[in-house]
Amino acid sequence: MCFTGPWGRCMGSDCGPGGSQSRAVWCAHVDGWTTLHTNCDQGQRPSNQRNCFRVCDWHKDLYDWQLGAWNVCVPVSARTLWALRPFTCSGAEEGIQNREVGCILKSEESPAEDSICEYFESKPRLEQACLIPCPQDCVASEYSPWTACSKTCGTGLKTRVRSVLVPPLFGGSLCPNLTEFKSCKPGACTGPEGMYSLRIGPWNPCVLPVTRTERQVKRRKGKDQGVRERAGVKDPETRELIQKKRTRNRLNRQESPFWDIQVGYQTRDVTCIHRNGSIGARNLCTMRDLPLTVQSCVLPKDCQLTDWIQWRPCSKTCLDPESPIGNRTRSRQVVQFPVGEGAECTPLEELESCEPQGESVPPCATYTWRSTEWSDCRVDSLLSQQDRRRGNLTGLCGGGLQTREVYCVQANAELLKYLNDLKQKEKAGQTQRQQKPSVPPLLSVTFQITASLPVENKLCEGPIPNRSQLCQIPCPIDCEVSPWGAWGPCTFENCDDQAGKKGFKLRKRQITNEPTGGPGNCPHLVEAVPCDEPSCYDWKLTGLDPCVPEEDNQCGPGTQIPQVQCVNSTGAEVDRKLCTSSPAPEPVACEVPCSRDCVLSDWTPWTSCSQTCSSKTIEGKQMRTRSILAYNAGEGGGACPNSSSLQEVRNCNEHACTVYHWQTGPWGPCTEDPSASTLNTSMAVGASGGGGPCSTGMQTRKVICVRVNVGQVPPKK
């Protein structure tokens, strides 16, 4: 199984997310001892390298811990295996509170890796002890004595109540019912009390009290008696209540105009009704529980609003093809808030879609991600400090890391600047025309492209491109070759010169793994050994297959496949394998005449060269010709070439006329070599077992330096 060590320190040449961490990964037996990597499943091997955030000191101002609120205190007993055990609370119960703690980027309040904040400060605790008070049940008093029966005759009710002494706390049991009722029957009704009952009418609308001056005016003008009875209340308690409401109304009017609250009063009718529905005197009914007929009230007022103000400018002030629609708003204010049961206020703000208006609306600023070029692949950034001390790092190879800078820029800053400059110059031109109408202004605009400065990353959409990527530095590769092949046939060194009787055999091998520096760093690929009775092998052309047009056409250009044999120096046919070292003849270009095309003969052989050498005034020439066999027949046939295309000329013998070369004579007779006769004789006697002696001989020939058209010259030429 695979084992992994702890992640090492985040390393990297730049601060930020371009760092890298590594860890050790090894293969171990189940008993714990380390073994080879090949003994473990390579498909399940954990990664030994990952990207990380390299923290620098200036990151302290950008990142910080975000502390969440403490959760509800949970009893410790609820988190243990003995939670079902009965618990007796004495004073308070021990508990635990949890909270969320995370590292964030303060400017964007986005989550970040905890390791960044832990670089500067330890992570705050996630749990703390707390106390849970014991539950307090509700404590109620004893019931009061039963009240008297609500009726003197017939069926009534008796009630008794009790009060709360201690309210429930910390999850204690709720309070019981605090009121009890029971029916009572003092006796049958025989008098008028059973014949009459009170009828209570609805409350009348809330009205303001009538002042003394208003009453006098109304009396003088002969208002009706009903109004005088309602306004001139003679009950002292009611008169005092009305006076208090007047004072309160006067004080309320001095406060904020948004809350114009007026307190009035409202009345209701209470009549004594006989069983037959007729109205009787009020004293015929039981007056012990006479309900209220007057109460204070707040005069209802509807919400009052101002008129709408003008629409504010559109939020979209530029042209954006992706989001052309903006919003605009208008608002109004409250003059009077609703009071009592008055109508509520309608919305104070309206929103509607809009588009930028005008002919010269500029385009919106667009933002895009830009990045620098990838840095060179570096392996040392992935090494630990211990590995860096080992020596020279220039020869490192394998997996490395590349980094780059990524920033957000305004993509069309140059265009917006150009349009703004153009607009300013047009305004300046209009001013000049107004001042000097006879002189037309010259408008000159220069569109200079400058580099855009980086802006905040939040203006660019989409994820931030990677600031680092893994790379590979090729390690040096040694040359690897295949085993030697079989020895080839015995051939002459030069098949054009077969005077000698010695030849050589070749064997070859191929490069199976190309080295780093090219094939020049590989060992030799060809070996030769001398041999006897050499022979030359080459391909002999015996014929050509019929011309086959290209692309399955019936006529036109095509090729002819040559028919060849492998022959030796004497011209005898041999095994084709002996000619594999020589390239086979290539297919020959040809043409199949179409039915209406012009038909030409084949080219004649090249004539002999007109000169044996070339100089400034003379050149050797060769010529070949062909003739027209049949002219094109009818429309659509290929036309015959002109006369200049029926012959071809080429240069020949282009070497200079003044040429020096070696000229050799025939080999002389083989004579005995005195220097090697003794050794050869002894070897021959031992080899032949006593036969006739033989020795190594020597042949000579004449070699001279010859100048063309002159003859022999000194050898130094």
XYZ file of C-alpha atoms in Angstrom:
717
model
C 0.000 0.000 0.000
C 1.033 3.616 -0.550
C 2.017 5.897 2.322
C 2.343 9.677 2.194
C 4.300 12.107 4.295
C 3.119 15.551 5.413
C 2.907 18.342 2.869
C 6.027 20.478 2.821
C 6.230 24.226 2.961
C 4.619 26.155 0.103
C 7.443 27.207 -2.206
C 7.551 29.582 -5.150
C 9.338 32.578 -6.541
C 6.274 34.882 -6.361
C 3.747 35.656 -3.652
C 0.171 34.452 -4.095
C -1.472 31.351 -5.556
C 1.486 30.452 -7.787
C 3.247 28.296 -5.168
C 3.645 24.556 -5.019
C 3.856 21.933 -2.280
C 5.397 18.492 -2.417
C 5.410 15.478 -0.159
C 7.042 12.080 -0.025
C 5.115 9.063 -1.361
C 6.465 5.546 -0.841
C 5.296 1.972 -1.114
C 5.253 -0.119 2.062
C 4.299 -3.642 3.041
C 1.365 -4.217 5.347
C 3.909 -5.101 8.032
C 5.421 -1.625 7.758
C 8.685 -2.142 5.868
C 9.389 -0.118 2.732
C 9.475 -1.824 -0.666
C 9.801 -0.905 -4.350
C 7.273 1.429 -6.046
C 6.497 -1.245 -8.622
C 4.964 -3.462 -5.923
C 2.120 -0.954 -5.416
C -0.721 -0.213 -7.820
C 0.493 2.834 -9.772
C -3.078 3.779 -10.664
C -3.843 4.405 -6.979
C -0.641 6.286 -6.215
C -1.414 9.561 -4.377
C -0.223 12.822 -5.859
C 3.094 14.092 -4.513
C 2.617 17.652 -5.732
C -0.135 20.280 -5.572
C -0.612 24.003 -6.030
C -0.712 26.225 -2.966
C -0.856 29.853 -1.836
C 2.582 31.231 -0.969
C 2.051 33.663 1.905
C 4.172 36.809 2.211
C 4.309 39.357 5.021
C 2.206 41.944 3.177
C -0.707 39.496 3.019
C -1.355 40.241 6.717
C -3.290 43.388 5.761
C -5.429 41.515 3.206
C -6.555 38.388 5.091
C -8.051 37.868 8.534
C -10.125 35.393 10.549
C -13.916 35.774 10.371
C -15.610 34.714 13.610
C -19.210 33.499 13.571
C -21.697 33.824 16.427
C -21.751 31.182 19.151
C -24.504 28.615 18.660
C -26.972 27.476 21.306
C -25.419 25.826 24.332
C -25.846 22.043 23.945
C -25.703 19.805 27.050
C -22.633 17.634 27.259
C -24.831 14.679 28.146
C -26.540 14.958 24.751
C -23.192 14.417 22.963
C -22.050 11.344 24.895
C -22.943 7.679 24.830
C -24.613 8.036 28.221
C -27.149 10.599 26.928
C -30.047 8.279 27.881
C -28.957 8.185 31.506
C -31.316 10.247 33.760
C -29.798 13.575 34.703
C -30.471 15.487 37.901
C -29.941 19.228 37.552
C -28.522 21.036 40.554
C -27.969 24.709 39.877
C -26.851 24.452 36.207
C -25.814 21.869 33.591
C -22.501 21.874 31.702
C -22.703 22.399 27.932
C -20.671 23.179 24.787
C -21.088 25.970 22.238
C -19.811 25.856 18.646
C -19.099 28.577 16.118
C -17.772 28.859 12.568
C -14.293 30.291 12.019
C -12.806 30.826 8.559
C -10.129 32.814 6.772
C -11.426 35.477 4.354
C -10.111 38.079 1.933
C -11.172 41.279 3.712
C -11.743 43.415 0.602
C -14.189 40.949 -1.013
C -15.225 38.966 2.113
C -14.639 35.825 0.085
C -13.411 32.606 1.769
C -9.729 31.737 1.557
C -7.524 28.878 2.721
C -7.076 28.669 6.488
C -3.331 28.162 6.012
C -3.013 31.813 4.877
C -4.354 33.216 8.154
C -2.592 30.544 10.227
C 0.696 31.896 8.858
C 0.157 35.053 10.975
C -2.135 33.905 13.804
C -3.347 30.597 15.186
C -6.905 29.642 14.340
C -9.349 30.797 17.064
C -11.083 28.077 19.038
C -14.238 26.547 17.587
C -15.763 25.345 20.901
C -16.151 26.689 24.418
C -17.750 25.532 27.631
C -21.052 27.030 28.763
C -23.655 26.610 31.508
C -27.319 25.802 30.944
C -29.569 26.920 33.854
C -31.918 24.295 35.212
C -35.487 24.506 33.842
C -37.877 26.517 36.047
C -41.500 25.374 35.981
C -44.353 27.828 36.297
C -45.601 28.348 39.889
C -49.231 29.515 40.347
C -51.079 30.648 43.485
C -54.113 28.984 45.000
C -57.545 29.771 43.538
C -59.486 32.668 45.022
C -62.964 31.994 46.492
C -65.852 31.640 44.065
C -67.556 34.904 43.165
C -71.283 35.475 43.657
C -73.578 34.200 40.966
C -73.859 36.604 38.053
C -77.662 36.190 38.092
C -80.153 36.671 40.931
C -82.515 34.309 39.192
C -82.271 31.829 36.407
C -78.856 30.402 35.368
C -75.664 32.392 35.947
C -71.919 31.878 36.327
C -69.468 31.832 39.204
C -65.726 32.412 38.607
C -62.513 32.082 40.524
C -58.965 33.053 39.514
C -55.384 32.545 40.519
C -52.153 34.411 39.632
C -48.636 33.487 38.446
C -46.072 33.583 41.241
C -43.016 32.418 39.191
C -43.079 32.412 35.356
C -41.583 29.456 33.440
C -37.867 29.846 32.564
C -35.244 27.905 30.564
C -37.678 25.405 29.091
C -39.766 24.761 32.209
C -43.389 23.592 32.068
C -46.004 26.169 31.049
C -48.460 27.790 33.435
C -51.836 26.070 34.008
C -55.248 27.686 33.392
C -55.644 30.719 35.648
C -59.480 31.011 35.483
C -62.307 28.548 36.252
C -66.078 28.907 35.656
C -69.105 27.031 36.947
C -72.808 27.516 36.510
C -75.171 28.604 39.293
C -78.991 28.757 39.730
C -80.149 31.018 42.532
C -83.793 30.233 41.658
C -86.500 30.773 39.098
C -87.086 34.323 37.908
C -90.551 35.717 38.897
C -90.109 39.513 38.832
C -89.361 42.071 36.103
C -85.684 41.120 36.056
C -86.521 38.061 34.023
C -88.718 40.072 31.649
C -86.179 42.700 30.604
C -82.592 42.570 29.316
C -79.977 45.089 28.157
C -79.292 45.567 24.452
C -75.877 47.044 23.672
C -75.485 48.822 20.337
C -72.290 49.275 18.234
C -69.845 52.085 18.871
C -70.532 55.233 16.905
C -67.772 56.848 14.782
C -65.039 58.654 16.666
C -65.667 62.425 16.893
C -63.898 65.389 18.421
C -65.356 66.932 21.587
C -67.382 70.144 21.060
C -65.840 73.163 22.788
C -67.836 75.567 24.995
C -67.760 78.264 22.339
C -69.078 75.853 19.734
C -71.894 74.829 22.067
C -72.896 78.413 22.602
C -72.863 79.106 18.886
C -74.938 76.032 18.217
C -77.423 76.963 20.894
C -77.717 80.477 19.522
C -78.352 79.205 16.047
C -81.049 76.877 17.238
C -79.418 73.589 16.566
C -81.564 70.568 17.036
C -82.052 69.050 20.427
C -80.259 65.818 19.549
C -77.001 67.671 18.884
C -77.342 69.613 22.158
C -77.866 66.410 24.094
C -74.792 64.794 22.515
C -72.565 67.856 22.981
C -73.786 68.994 26.374
C -72.965 65.985 28.462
C -73.802 66.790 32.062
C -72.026 63.761 33.571
C -68.996 65.186 35.494
C -66.828 62.159 34.728
C -67.570 62.441 31.004
C -66.933 66.207 31.099
C -63.548 65.625 32.750
C -62.635 62.928 30.187
C -63.478 65.267 27.315
C -61.394 68.052 28.843
C -58.360 65.754 29.072
C -58.736 64.741 25.421
C -58.823 68.395 24.375
C -55.596 69.071 26.205
C -53.994 65.989 24.609
C -55.120 67.042 21.131
C -53.606 70.499 21.661
C -50.285 68.956 22.688
C -50.302 66.510 19.763
C -50.771 69.338 17.252
C -47.489 70.873 18.474
C -45.510 67.734 17.532
C -44.361 66.467 14.135
C -46.740 67.225 11.273
C -46.332 63.676 10.017
C -48.222 62.351 12.997
C -51.264 64.602 13.397
C -53.052 62.499 16.020
C -56.369 63.659 17.459
C -58.055 61.900 20.361
C -61.841 62.008 20.447
C -64.607 59.973 21.922
C -67.279 57.583 20.748
C -70.585 56.521 22.247
C -72.962 53.627 21.967
C -76.599 53.069 22.854
C -77.578 50.805 25.758
C -81.347 50.171 25.999
C -83.585 47.997 28.134
C -85.664 45.663 25.972
C -88.730 43.676 26.969
C -89.195 40.127 25.838
C -91.690 41.247 23.247
C -89.137 43.635 21.740
C -90.491 46.875 23.078
C -88.188 49.424 24.723
C -88.677 49.966 28.414
C -87.230 52.224 31.045
C -83.575 51.568 31.844
C -84.325 51.092 35.545
C -86.359 47.975 34.696
C -83.088 46.206 33.847
C -80.464 45.188 36.379
C -78.070 48.144 36.604
C -75.363 46.316 38.537
C -73.202 45.518 35.453
C -74.133 48.477 33.207
C -71.561 48.607 30.327
C -69.702 51.760 29.279
C -71.459 54.060 26.898
C -68.548 56.503 26.269
C -64.862 55.757 25.555
C -61.854 57.602 24.178
C -60.661 56.919 20.610
C -58.164 58.081 17.997
C -59.610 59.819 14.977
C -58.644 57.834 11.844
C -56.660 59.642 9.172
C -55.622 58.359 5.745
C -52.044 58.456 4.569
C -51.264 61.608 2.585
C -48.389 61.756 0.076
C -46.726 64.467 -2.002
C -46.744 64.424 -5.800
C -44.139 62.360 -7.653
C -40.830 64.085 -8.326
C -39.298 63.881 -11.807
C -37.702 60.659 -12.978
C -34.073 60.354 -12.000
C -31.458 59.797 -14.760
C -31.213 56.328 -16.271
C -28.711 54.059 -14.524
C -27.386 53.002 -17.933
C -25.424 55.943 -19.387
C -23.521 54.016 -22.059
C -24.147 51.477 -24.810
C -23.761 47.852 -23.749
C -24.789 45.241 -26.356
C -25.012 42.507 -23.730
C -27.158 44.502 -21.276
C -28.680 47.535 -23.067
C -31.528 48.142 -20.548
C -31.083 50.164 -17.337
C -33.412 51.426 -14.593
C -34.649 54.798 -13.416
C -36.652 55.739 -10.324
C -38.874 58.474 -8.949
C -40.087 58.989 -5.391
C -42.511 60.927 -3.215
C -42.705 61.727 0.496
C -45.206 61.204 3.297
C -47.159 64.258 4.427
C -49.385 62.425 6.918
C -48.870 58.910 8.194
C -51.994 56.766 8.571
C -53.635 57.009 12.011
C -56.010 54.492 13.505
C -57.963 52.680 10.841
C -56.956 55.141 8.103
C -55.815 53.978 4.653
C -52.227 52.749 4.479
C -49.565 54.516 2.415
C -48.991 53.367 -1.144
C -45.377 52.702 -2.335
C -43.083 55.725 -2.108
C -40.831 54.729 -5.038
C -41.424 53.557 -8.586
C -38.989 51.725 -10.836
C -39.108 51.372 -14.628
C -36.707 50.201 -17.325
C -34.948 52.719 -19.565
C -32.327 53.085 -22.269
C -29.663 55.788 -22.633
C -30.974 58.643 -24.753
C -29.059 60.837 -27.187
C -27.081 60.548 -30.407
C -23.555 60.553 -28.963
C -23.916 57.922 -26.246
C -20.451 56.422 -25.624
C -19.921 52.661 -25.378
C -19.626 51.123 -21.932
C -16.270 50.256 -20.511
C -15.436 46.577 -20.909
C -12.931 44.646 -18.867
C -10.937 41.538 -19.628
C -8.170 39.420 -18.161
C -4.599 39.985 -19.349
C -1.520 38.013 -18.451
C 2.202 38.121 -19.003
C 4.127 35.429 -20.836
C 4.814 32.203 -18.974
C 8.152 32.247 -17.197
C 10.815 29.664 -17.946
C 10.159 26.213 -16.567
C 11.887 25.965 -13.195
C 12.416 22.819 -11.189
C 14.112 24.436 -8.183
C 10.839 26.095 -7.089
C 9.414 22.641 -6.333
C 12.421 21.511 -4.304
C 12.677 21.805 -0.557
C 15.449 23.813 1.106
C 17.304 20.591 1.848
C 17.330 19.626 -1.844
C 18.640 23.064 -2.831
C 21.740 22.632 -0.696
C 22.847 19.540 -2.576
C 24.793 21.404 -5.215
C 24.485 22.857 -8.685
C 20.880 23.216 -9.835
C 21.599 24.041 -13.475
C 21.331 20.394 -14.542
C 17.890 19.813 -13.018
C 15.260 18.193 -15.184
C 11.822 16.655 -14.853
C 8.640 18.231 -13.488
C 8.793 21.982 -12.925
C 6.625 25.057 -12.533
C 5.864 28.061 -14.719
C 4.318 31.273 -13.394
C 2.859 34.446 -14.849
C 1.152 37.628 -13.720
C -2.631 37.908 -14.278
C -4.452 41.225 -13.963
C -7.711 42.877 -15.004
C -7.618 45.758 -17.503
C -10.116 47.931 -19.331
C -10.358 46.424 -22.793
C -11.633 49.502 -24.657
C -9.820 52.261 -22.746
C -8.133 53.538 -25.914
C -11.449 53.778 -27.768
C -13.165 55.675 -24.941
C -10.243 58.090 -24.634
C -10.301 58.671 -28.379
C -14.042 59.399 -28.385
C -13.702 61.731 -25.390
C -10.859 63.668 -27.040
C -12.870 63.906 -30.248
C -15.858 65.245 -28.342
C -13.746 67.862 -26.534
C -12.171 69.044 -29.777
C -15.568 69.299 -31.445
C -16.730 71.545 -28.599
C -13.587 73.652 -28.973
C -14.214 73.909 -32.707
C -17.776 75.111 -32.138
C -16.520 77.790 -29.745
C -14.000 79.002 -32.312
C -16.613 79.124 -35.062
C -18.854 81.231 -32.854
C -16.012 83.669 -32.141
C -14.538 83.697 -35.673
C -17.160 82.464 -38.117
C -15.092 83.421 -41.155
C -12.166 81.107 -40.296
C -13.053 77.389 -40.327
C -11.334 75.465 -37.500
C -8.932 72.646 -38.246
C -9.878 69.413 -36.494
C -6.934 67.131 -35.874
C -7.352 63.980 -33.806
C -4.543 61.635 -32.917
C -5.512 58.107 -31.859
C -2.647 56.918 -29.704
C -2.790 53.393 -28.349
C -1.384 53.099 -24.851
C -1.114 50.255 -22.440
C -4.104 49.876 -20.103
C -3.399 50.087 -16.391
C -4.602 47.249 -14.135
C -7.900 47.745 -12.321
C -9.682 45.872 -9.551
C -10.150 42.184 -10.271
C -13.835 42.284 -9.369
C -14.559 44.312 -12.551
C -13.614 41.335 -14.759
C -16.143 38.575 -15.228
C -15.364 34.901 -15.091
C -12.748 33.016 -13.093
C -9.196 34.315 -12.823
C -6.868 32.472 -15.256
C -4.271 30.216 -13.701
C -1.177 31.983 -12.459
C 0.901 28.792 -12.470
C 1.077 25.570 -14.405
C 3.143 22.452 -14.311
C 5.799 22.008 -16.984
C 8.440 19.488 -17.998
C 12.152 19.978 -18.596
C 13.369 17.066 -20.747
C 16.062 15.031 -19.074
C 19.123 13.940 -21.139
C 18.390 10.791 -23.148
C 21.127 8.276 -23.913
C 21.345 6.713 -27.333
C 20.003 3.183 -27.635
C 20.653 0.961 -30.684
C 19.265 -2.347 -31.861
C 21.328 -5.577 -32.057
C 23.501 -6.058 -35.138
C 21.814 -7.459 -38.201
C 23.130 -10.322 -40.335
C 26.190 -9.805 -42.544
C 25.316 -8.756 -46.061
C 26.703 -10.222 -49.339
C 30.331 -9.817 -50.320
C 30.519 -6.833 -52.672
C 33.183 -4.722 -54.377
C 34.165 -1.442 -52.797
C 33.475 0.208 -56.134
C 31.358 -1.677 -58.606
C 32.712 0.516 -61.432
C 36.236 -0.784 -60.671
C 36.143 -4.567 -60.278
C 39.854 -5.230 -60.968
C 40.578 -6.396 -57.416
C 39.693 -9.768 -55.944
C 38.913 -8.530 -52.461
C 35.588 -7.201 -51.268
C 33.800 -6.501 -48.007
C 30.648 -7.438 -46.115
C 28.472 -5.008 -44.201
C 26.200 -5.359 -41.217
C 24.014 -2.619 -39.779
C 21.988 -1.645 -36.722
C 19.381 1.059 -36.130
C 18.820 3.752 -33.483
C 15.951 2.672 -31.232
C 16.071 5.701 -28.864
C 17.057 9.092 -30.288
C 19.568 10.804 -27.941
C 19.240 14.379 -26.724
C 22.078 15.750 -28.857
C 21.043 13.988 -32.048
C 22.390 10.834 -33.745
C 25.946 12.166 -33.595
C 26.137 10.968 -29.973
C 25.353 7.366 -30.936
C 27.952 4.611 -31.568
C 28.727 3.528 -35.132
C 25.859 1.895 -36.973
C 27.770 0.102 -39.788
C 30.580 -2.463 -39.623
C 32.568 -3.911 -42.556
C 34.873 -6.942 -42.849
C 36.942 -8.028 -45.863
C 35.834 -11.034 -47.896
C 36.806 -13.055 -50.983
C 35.093 -13.428 -54.345
C 33.098 -10.211 -54.241
C 30.293 -9.406 -56.574
C 28.122 -6.366 -57.243
C 24.340 -6.514 -57.147
C 21.976 -4.037 -58.712
C 18.512 -3.719 -60.118
C 18.056 -4.389 -63.843
C 15.101 -2.868 -65.678
C 13.342 -5.529 -67.746
C 10.240 -3.603 -68.783
C 7.488 -1.163 -67.882
C 3.872 -1.899 -67.054
C 1.175 -0.201 -69.137
C 0.547 3.454 -68.311
C -2.174 3.823 -65.662
C -3.923 7.263 -65.520
C -4.164 8.994 -62.154
C -7.316 9.075 -59.986
C -9.073 6.334 -61.973
C -9.270 8.512 -65.093
C -9.662 7.006 -68.547
C -6.843 9.092 -70.011
C -4.376 11.774 -69.110
C -1.208 11.806 -66.931
C -0.303 8.550 -65.187
C 2.548 6.306 -64.086
C 4.254 3.122 -65.269
C 5.513 0.589 -62.727
C 8.992 -0.687 -63.699
C 9.638 -4.440 -63.817
C 13.099 -5.192 -62.381
C 15.404 -8.082 -61.559
C 18.273 -8.326 -59.114
C 21.462 -9.291 -61.030
C 25.102 -9.761 -60.062
C 28.209 -8.466 -61.761
C 27.946 -11.074 -64.527
C 24.325 -10.182 -65.243
C 22.893 -13.376 -63.778
C 19.638 -13.067 -61.867
C 20.004 -13.642 -58.115
C 17.818 -13.427 -55.017
C 16.074 -10.058 -54.722
C 17.240 -9.757 -51.115
C 20.795 -9.123 -52.309
C 19.689 -5.804 -53.872
C 17.919 -4.398 -50.828
C 20.832 -2.034 -50.207
C 20.177 -0.316 -53.545
C 17.032 1.764 -54.107
C 14.560 0.226 -56.559
C 13.673 2.255 -59.672
C 10.903 4.797 -59.148
C 7.646 4.712 -61.151
C 7.980 6.465 -64.517
C 5.667 9.339 -65.470
C 3.604 8.744 -68.607
C 0.448 9.905 -70.304
C -2.472 8.041 -71.897
C -3.774 10.062 -74.852
C -7.438 10.935 -74.772
C -9.586 10.291 -77.854
C -9.495 13.933 -78.951
C -6.142 14.960 -77.546
C -3.011 15.655 -79.472
C -0.752 12.567 -79.516
C 3.053 12.996 -79.131
C 5.839 10.491 -79.499
C 8.252 9.650 -76.697
C 11.395 11.716 -76.247
C 14.407 10.557 -78.221
C 17.599 9.739 -76.250
C 19.863 12.664 -75.376
C 22.454 13.393 -78.048
C 26.154 13.254 -77.206
C 27.609 16.360 -75.589
C 28.825 18.937 -78.064
C 31.904 19.808 -75.923
C 34.149 17.828 -73.630
C 34.465 20.744 -71.177
C 33.166 24.254 -70.526
C 34.795 27.669 -70.470
C 33.797 31.320 -70.690
C 33.162 31.094 -74.435
C 32.024 27.518 -75.002
C 29.461 25.313 -73.265
C 28.543 21.686 -73.784
C 24.972 21.054 -74.952
C 22.715 17.988 -75.334
C 19.368 17.855 -77.121
C 16.399 15.526 -77.437
C 13.209 15.808 -79.510
C 9.721 14.382 -79.968
C 7.176 14.602 -82.773
C 3.415 14.961 -83.222
C 1.776 11.630 -84.065
C -1.841 12.871 -84.246
C -3.385 16.318 -83.968
C -6.329 16.997 -81.640
C -9.632 15.904 -83.131
C -12.577 18.229 -82.597
C -13.692 20.441 -79.798
C -12.648 19.513 -76.282
C -9.421 17.743 -77.184
C -6.034 18.721 -75.799
C -4.152 21.052 -78.162
C -0.715 20.187 -79.525
C 2.245 22.138 -78.153
C 4.145 24.646 -80.245
C 7.330 23.739 -82.012
C 9.573 25.041 -79.229
C 8.027 22.480 -76.861
C 8.979 19.585 -79.160
C 12.663 19.797 -78.220
C 14.673 20.166 -75.028
C 18.254 21.305 -74.496
C 20.423 20.900 -71.414
C 24.016 21.687 -70.421
C 26.627 18.951 -70.172
C 30.340 18.582 -69.332
C 30.171 21.702 -67.218
C 33.606 21.101 -65.670
C 36.361 23.542 -66.588
C 38.430 22.716 -69.615
C 41.744 22.982 -67.684
C 41.428 19.919 -65.451
C 44.003 17.810 -63.667
C 43.312 14.179 -62.873
C 45.082 10.969 -61.971
C 45.632 8.474 -64.743
C 46.486 4.859 -63.841
C 48.147 2.160 -65.932
C 47.463 -1.601 -65.832
C 48.611 -3.708 -62.888
C 51.952 -5.495 -63.458
C 52.671 -9.198 -62.817
C 52.504 -10.521 -59.236
C 56.037 -10.879 -57.823
C 57.206 -12.254 -54.524
C 57.534 -9.823 -51.628
C 60.953 -10.534 -49.993
C 59.989 -8.857 -46.707
C 57.164 -11.281 -46.034
C 58.404 -14.480 -47.745
C 59.900 -16.167 -44.647
C 56.843 -15.685 -42.437
C 54.403 -16.632 -45.134
C 56.403 -19.741 -46.046
C 56.410 -21.082 -42.486
C 52.672 -20.408 -42.136
C 51.964 -22.069 -45.443
C 53.982 -25.163 -44.550
C 52.132 -25.526 -41.248
C 48.776 -25.026 -42.904
C 49.306 -27.337 -45.846
C 50.810 -30.121 -43.844
C 53.992 -30.353 -45.912
C 52.737 -29.233 -49.352
C 54.467 -26.833 -51.793
C 55.434 -23.393 -50.453
C 53.373 -20.275 -51.325
C 53.992 -16.647 -50.499
C 52.335 -13.226 -50.584
C 53.080 -11.351 -53.807
C 52.924 -7.710 -54.885
C 51.607 -5.902 -57.995
C 52.489 -2.392 -59.126
C 51.092 0.057 -61.665
C 51.966 3.468 -63.089
C 50.069 6.494 -61.726
C 50.609 9.924 -63.321
C 48.981 13.398 -63.155
C 47.485 14.436 -66.505
C 46.210 17.823 -67.721
C 43.381 17.684 -70.244
C 44.514 18.347 -73.818
C 48.106 18.746 -72.567
C 49.367 15.467 -71.140
C 51.453 14.469 -68.130
C 52.375 17.190 -65.630
C 54.256 17.098 -62.288
C 52.384 15.234 -59.513
C 52.127 18.364 -57.355
C 49.485 19.732 -59.757
